[in-house]
């Protein structure tokens, strides 16, 4: 039973475009929803995170939208740059344990 | 401040061999965990610890053993390596449950190949 479903598996965007990655969760006990960015050969690094009492959080070009009733959240990358090319993981956490989505490989073409 | 340090970075084992992946953090984090990353399958939790002397199983614990004798160290032991354990292993740590245990800091990973 996969508790966090992430889509798409891969995404190609032109430089300057908007990248959108979606996640859905099942367990309503989750109370923390982070996104991690991973470059090849490196460990994942926290990018941005949101709690369920907030519907949107923005940090620079990165925005999380959260829909508690639908149990869905998404990452929007505005003005996508080639340097954003990486694998992105959504996660859902509770009491210290995090469940990850399968990841989205983003390629931003110059 | 080194963060989370994993050793070795690469390891090749033969089926049946045992080994230990080392993980150390210098951030005084109470929570530590081990994940494995396989293509198309995200990160799956193997074992975790909420403090020295306390460990618990995650989603895929079979074939692995952990201990937490100090706050800083959280080694992962493969008891009898199998080809199915070929993967990239990540150690992660986070502050205590009250101050944000869900914010994980990851190490650089250990790539293990079992022949």
mmCIF file of C-alpha atoms in Angstrom:
data_model
loop_
_atom_site.group_PDB
_atom_site.id
_atom_site.type_symbol
_atom_site.label_atom_id
_atom_site.label_comp_id
_atom_site.label_asym_id
_atom_site.label_seq_id
_atom_site.Cartn_x
_atom_site.Cartn_y
_atom_site.Cartn_z
ATOM 1 C CA UNK A 1 0.000 0.000 0.000
ATOM 2 C CA UNK A 2 1.657 3.180 -1.212
ATOM 3 C CA UNK A 3 0.766 5.983 1.141
ATOM 4 C CA UNK A 4 2.181 8.823 -0.949
ATOM 5 C CA UNK A 5 1.661 8.828 -4.707
ATOM 6 C CA UNK A 6 3.705 11.236 -6.819
ATOM 7 C CA UNK A 7 3.294 12.247 -10.454
ATOM 8 C CA UNK A 8 4.601 12.628 -13.051
ATOM 9 C CA UNK A 9 7.571 10.279 -12.991
ATOM 10 C CA UNK A 10 9.490 12.593 -15.307
ATOM 11 C CA UNK A 11 8.993 16.125 -16.539
ATOM 12 C CA UNK A 12 10.654 18.202 -19.248
ATOM 13 C CA UNK A 13 10.177 21.964 -19.161
ATOM 14 C CA UNK A 14 11.629 24.809 -21.175
ATOM 15 C CA UNK A 15 13.694 27.429 -19.403
ATOM 16 C CA UNK A 16 11.377 30.061 -17.964
ATOM 17 C CA UNK A 17 8.411 27.728 -17.824
ATOM 18 C CA UNK A 18 6.448 26.447 -14.845
ATOM 19 C CA UNK A 19 7.143 22.990 -13.451
ATOM 20 C CA UNK A 20 4.331 21.312 -11.534
ATOM 21 C CA UNK A 21 4.670 18.101 -9.528
ATOM 22 C CA UNK A 22 1.733 16.548 -7.728
ATOM 23 C CA UNK A 23 1.394 14.292 -4.713
ATOM 24 C CA UNK A 24 -1.509 12.585 -3.003
ATOM 25 C CA UNK A 25 -1.569 10.964 0.405
ATOM 26 C CA UNK A 26 -3.896 8.622 2.213
ATOM 27 C CA UNK A 27 -3.095 8.816 5.910
ATOM 28 C CA UNK A 28 -4.834 11.779 7.544
ATOM 29 C CA UNK A 29 -2.430 11.512 10.505
ATOM 30 C CA UNK A 30 0.342 13.073 8.418
ATOM 31 C CA UNK A 31 1.068 16.549 9.723
ATOM 32 C CA UNK A 32 4.093 17.708 7.771
ATOM 33 C CA UNK A 33 4.579 17.793 4.017
ATOM 34 C CA UNK A 34 8.117 18.540 2.789
ATOM 35 C CA UNK A 35 9.620 18.526 -0.660
ATOM 36 C CA UNK A 36 13.198 17.382 -1.154
ATOM 37 C CA UNK A 37 15.531 18.096 -4.071
ATOM 38 C CA UNK A 38 18.203 15.611 -5.056
ATOM 39 C CA UNK A 39 21.065 16.114 -7.493
ATOM 40 C CA UNK A 40 22.909 13.103 -8.973
ATOM 41 C CA UNK A 41 25.336 11.549 -6.520
ATOM 42 C CA UNK A 42 24.027 13.594 -3.607
ATOM 43 C CA UNK A 43 21.605 13.030 -0.783
ATOM 44 C CA UNK A 44 18.151 14.661 -0.839
ATOM 45 C CA UNK A 45 17.994 18.156 0.638
ATOM 46 C CA UNK A 46 14.962 19.919 2.066
ATOM 47 C CA UNK A 47 13.572 22.426 -0.422
ATOM 48 C CA UNK A 48 10.332 23.669 1.106
ATOM 49 C CA UNK A 49 7.696 22.297 3.486
ATOM 50 C CA UNK A 50 4.157 22.998 4.611
ATOM 51 C CA UNK A 51 1.864 22.068 7.482
ATOM 52 C CA UNK A 52 -1.807 21.147 6.847
ATOM 53 C CA UNK A 53 -3.207 24.295 8.459
ATOM 54 C CA UNK A 54 -1.826 26.386 5.575
ATOM 55 C CA UNK A 55 -3.074 26.202 1.963
ATOM 56 C CA UNK A 56 -0.034 27.723 0.292
ATOM 57 C CA UNK A 57 3.588 28.502 1.053
ATOM 58 C CA UNK A 58 5.979 30.380 -1.196
ATOM 59 C CA UNK A 59 9.752 30.624 -1.000
ATOM 60 C CA UNK A 60 11.282 32.438 -3.930
ATOM 61 C CA UNK A 61 10.382 30.595 -7.128
ATOM 62 C CA UNK A 62 9.074 27.554 -5.225
ATOM 63 C CA UNK A 63 5.463 27.279 -4.049
ATOM 64 C CA UNK A 64 3.614 24.474 -2.294
ATOM 65 C CA UNK A 65 -0.149 24.311 -2.737
ATOM 66 C CA UNK A 66 -1.998 22.165 -0.220
ATOM 67 C CA UNK A 67 -5.559 20.845 -0.440
ATOM 68 C CA UNK A 68 -6.423 19.144 2.834
ATOM 69 C CA UNK A 69 -9.895 17.969 1.805
ATOM 70 C CA UNK A 70 -8.561 16.314 -1.345
ATOM 71 C CA UNK A 71 -5.435 15.037 0.461
ATOM 72 C CA UNK A 72 -3.262 16.464 -2.271
ATOM 73 C CA UNK A 73 -0.327 18.841 -2.442
ATOM 74 C CA UNK A 74 1.822 20.101 -5.245
ATOM 75 C CA UNK A 75 5.101 21.836 -5.936
ATOM 76 C CA UNK A 76 5.216 24.691 -8.439
ATOM 77 C CA UNK A 77 8.555 25.928 -9.735
ATOM 78 C CA UNK A 78 8.159 29.290 -11.435
ATOM 79 C CA UNK A 79 10.632 30.545 -14.059
ATOM 80 C CA UNK A 80 12.294 27.114 -14.169
ATOM 81 C CA UNK A 81 16.051 27.183 -14.749
ATOM 82 C CA UNK A 82 18.486 24.524 -16.029
ATOM 83 C CA UNK A 83 19.979 24.488 -12.529
ATOM 84 C CA UNK A 84 16.627 23.208 -11.228
ATOM 85 C CA UNK A 85 17.178 19.962 -13.142
ATOM 86 C CA UNK A 86 17.111 17.344 -10.396
ATOM 87 C CA UNK A 87 14.912 14.678 -8.846
ATOM 88 C CA UNK A 88 12.178 15.958 -6.569
ATOM 89 C CA UNK A 89 10.563 13.924 -3.810
ATOM 90 C CA UNK A 90 7.443 14.776 -1.916
ATOM 91 C CA UNK A 91 7.049 13.331 1.546
ATOM 92 C CA UNK A 92 4.500 13.138 4.306
ATOM 93 C CA UNK A 93 5.556 12.985 7.928
ATOM 94 C CA UNK A 94 4.177 12.225 11.333
ATOM 95 C CA UNK A 95 5.947 11.783 14.673
ATOM 96 C CA UNK A 96 9.338 11.791 13.014
ATOM 97 C CA UNK A 97 8.643 9.169 10.366
ATOM 98 C CA UNK A 98 8.518 10.312 6.762
ATOM 99 C CA UNK A 99 6.965 8.458 3.826
ATOM 100 C CA UNK A 100 8.278 9.433 0.419
ATOM 101 C CA UNK A 101 6.803 9.526 -3.049
ATOM 102 C CA UNK A 102 8.641 7.742 -5.845
ATOM 103 C CA UNK A 103 10.251 10.912 -7.167
ATOM 104 C CA UNK A 104 10.008 13.101 -10.273
ATOM 105 C CA UNK A 105 12.983 13.688 -12.538
ATOM 106 C CA UNK A 106 12.826 17.259 -13.789
ATOM 107 C CA UNK A 107 14.792 18.361 -16.830
ATOM 108 C CA UNK A 108 14.796 22.057 -17.700
ATOM 109 C CA UNK A 109 15.945 22.650 -21.270
ATOM 110 C CA UNK A 110 17.834 25.872 -22.009
ATOM 111 C CA UNK B 1 30.027 21.458 10.802
ATOM 112 C CA UNK B 2 30.087 18.218 8.798
ATOM 113 C CA UNK B 3 26.348 17.379 9.114
ATOM 114 C CA UNK B 4 25.668 13.694 8.370
ATOM 115 C CA UNK B 5 28.691 11.644 7.337
ATOM 116 C CA UNK B 6 28.356 8.217 5.742
ATOM 117 C CA UNK B 7 31.094 5.692 5.041
ATOM 118 C CA UNK B 8 31.931 3.992 2.796
ATOM 119 C CA UNK B 9 30.672 5.778 -0.318
ATOM 120 C CA UNK B 10 30.936 2.629 -2.425
ATOM 121 C CA UNK B 11 31.066 -1.043 -1.508
ATOM 122 C CA UNK B 12 30.905 -4.311 -3.421
ATOM 123 C CA UNK B 13 30.006 -7.467 -1.526
ATOM 124 C CA UNK B 14 29.546 -11.088 -2.397
ATOM 125 C CA UNK B 15 26.320 -12.855 -1.486
ATOM 126 C CA UNK B 16 26.428 -13.977 2.124
ATOM 127 C CA UNK B 17 29.029 -11.505 3.290
ATOM 128 C CA UNK B 18 28.279 -9.124 6.123
ATOM 129 C CA UNK B 19 29.224 -5.502 6.506
ATOM 130 C CA UNK B 20 28.409 -2.314 8.376
ATOM 131 C CA UNK B 21 27.516 1.042 6.881
ATOM 132 C CA UNK B 22 28.595 3.821 9.184
ATOM 133 C CA UNK B 23 26.651 7.001 9.887
ATOM 134 C CA UNK B 24 27.655 9.864 12.153
ATOM 135 C CA UNK B 25 26.103 13.271 12.752
ATOM 136 C CA UNK B 26 27.511 16.238 14.632
ATOM 137 C CA UNK B 27 24.323 18.283 15.013
ATOM 138 C CA UNK B 28 23.222 16.700 18.304
ATOM 139 C CA UNK B 29 20.104 15.384 16.583
ATOM 140 C CA UNK B 30 18.076 12.878 18.567
ATOM 141 C CA UNK B 31 16.376 11.230 15.602
ATOM 142 C CA UNK B 32 18.327 9.165 13.098
ATOM 143 C CA UNK B 33 17.161 6.890 10.319
ATOM 144 C CA UNK B 34 18.286 4.728 7.421
ATOM 145 C CA UNK B 35 16.616 4.733 4.010
ATOM 146 C CA UNK B 36 17.302 2.771 0.866
ATOM 147 C CA UNK B 37 16.757 4.270 -2.555
ATOM 148 C CA UNK B 38 15.983 2.088 -5.535
ATOM 149 C CA UNK B 39 15.182 3.312 -9.064
ATOM 150 C CA UNK B 40 11.561 4.375 -9.364
ATOM 151 C CA UNK B 41 10.781 3.472 -5.763
ATOM 152 C CA UNK B 42 11.650 6.591 -3.838
ATOM 153 C CA UNK B 43 13.146 6.264 -0.386
ATOM 154 C CA UNK B 44 12.014 3.499 1.920
ATOM 155 C CA UNK B 45 12.605 3.553 5.644
ATOM 156 C CA UNK B 46 14.668 0.631 6.977
ATOM 157 C CA UNK B 47 15.210 1.415 10.661
ATOM 158 C CA UNK B 48 15.071 4.501 12.815
ATOM 159 C CA UNK B 49 16.017 5.686 16.273
ATOM 160 C CA UNK B 50 14.468 8.405 18.423
ATOM 161 C CA UNK B 51 17.430 8.535 20.780
ATOM 162 C CA UNK B 52 20.412 6.649 22.158
ATOM 163 C CA UNK B 53 19.454 3.117 23.134
ATOM 164 C CA UNK B 54 16.145 3.189 21.231
ATOM 165 C CA UNK B 55 15.610 1.725 17.774
ATOM 166 C CA UNK B 56 12.590 0.601 15.793
ATOM 167 C CA UNK B 57 11.757 -0.969 12.457
ATOM 168 C CA UNK B 58 10.657 0.919 9.413
ATOM 169 C CA UNK B 59 9.021 -0.257 6.214
ATOM 170 C CA UNK B 60 11.721 -2.672 4.976
ATOM 171 C CA UNK B 61 13.764 -3.916 7.987
ATOM 172 C CA UNK B 62 14.416 -7.532 6.987
ATOM 173 C CA UNK B 63 18.098 -8.389 6.554
ATOM 174 C CA UNK B 64 19.304 -5.303 8.411
ATOM 175 C CA UNK B 65 20.270 -4.605 11.986
ATOM 176 C CA UNK B 66 20.911 -1.332 13.809
ATOM 177 C CA UNK B 67 22.041 -0.096 17.194
ATOM 178 C CA UNK B 68 22.306 3.350 18.754
ATOM 179 C CA UNK B 69 24.853 3.418 21.554
ATOM 180 C CA UNK B 70 25.574 7.145 21.227
ATOM 181 C CA UNK B 71 23.644 10.180 19.996
ATOM 182 C CA UNK B 72 26.162 10.705 17.190
ATOM 183 C CA UNK B 73 26.397 7.249 15.594
ATOM 184 C CA UNK B 74 23.825 4.975 13.938
ATOM 185 C CA UNK B 75 25.458 2.062 12.061
ATOM 186 C CA UNK B 76 23.492 -0.187 9.719
ATOM 187 C CA UNK B 77 24.545 -3.840 9.590
ATOM 188 C CA UNK B 78 23.846 -6.208 6.736
ATOM 189 C CA UNK B 79 23.862 -9.649 8.308
ATOM 190 C CA UNK B 80 24.122 -11.818 5.167
ATOM 191 C CA UNK B 81 24.116 -9.738 1.997
ATOM 192 C CA UNK B 82 21.745 -10.653 -0.835
ATOM 193 C CA UNK B 83 21.554 -9.261 -4.396
ATOM 194 C CA UNK B 84 18.182 -7.709 -3.465
ATOM 195 C CA UNK B 85 20.065 -5.427 -1.082
ATOM 196 C CA UNK B 86 21.894 -3.761 -3.953
ATOM 197 C CA UNK B 87 20.850 -0.171 -3.482
ATOM 198 C CA UNK B 88 21.891 3.302 -2.432
ATOM 199 C CA UNK B 89 21.604 3.769 1.314
ATOM 200 C CA UNK B 90 21.000 7.106 2.959
ATOM 201 C CA UNK B 91 21.339 7.993 6.594
ATOM 202 C CA UNK B 92 19.285 10.945 7.816
ATOM 203 C CA UNK B 93 18.942 12.805 11.068
ATOM 204 C CA UNK B 94 16.597 15.379 12.520
ATOM 205 C CA UNK B 95 16.047 17.282 15.757
ATOM 206 C CA UNK B 96 13.871 15.826 18.474
ATOM 207 C CA UNK B 97 10.185 15.171 17.943
ATOM 208 C CA UNK B 98 9.142 18.394 19.639
ATOM 209 C CA UNK B 99 11.266 20.739 17.513
ATOM 210 C CA UNK B 100 10.722 19.284 14.072
ATOM 211 C CA UNK B 101 11.607 15.646 13.715
ATOM 212 C CA UNK B 102 10.188 15.575 10.218
ATOM 213 C CA UNK B 103 12.890 17.852 8.790
ATOM 214 C CA UNK B 104 15.509 15.383 7.620
ATOM 215 C CA UNK B 105 19.167 16.122 6.912
ATOM 216 C CA UNK B 106 20.600 13.435 4.663
ATOM 217 C CA UNK B 107 24.091 12.115 4.205
ATOM 218 C CA UNK B 108 25.647 11.777 0.752
ATOM 219 C CA UNK B 109 24.750 8.108 0.479
ATOM 220 C CA UNK B 110 26.498 4.741 0.306
ATOM 221 C CA UNK B 111 26.189 2.772 -2.915
ATOM 222 C CA UNK B 112 26.182 -0.959 -2.247
ATOM 223 C CA UNK B 113 26.415 -3.688 -4.874
ATOM 224 C CA UNK B 114 25.895 -7.320 -3.906
ATOM 225 C CA UNK B 115 27.105 -9.863 -6.452
#
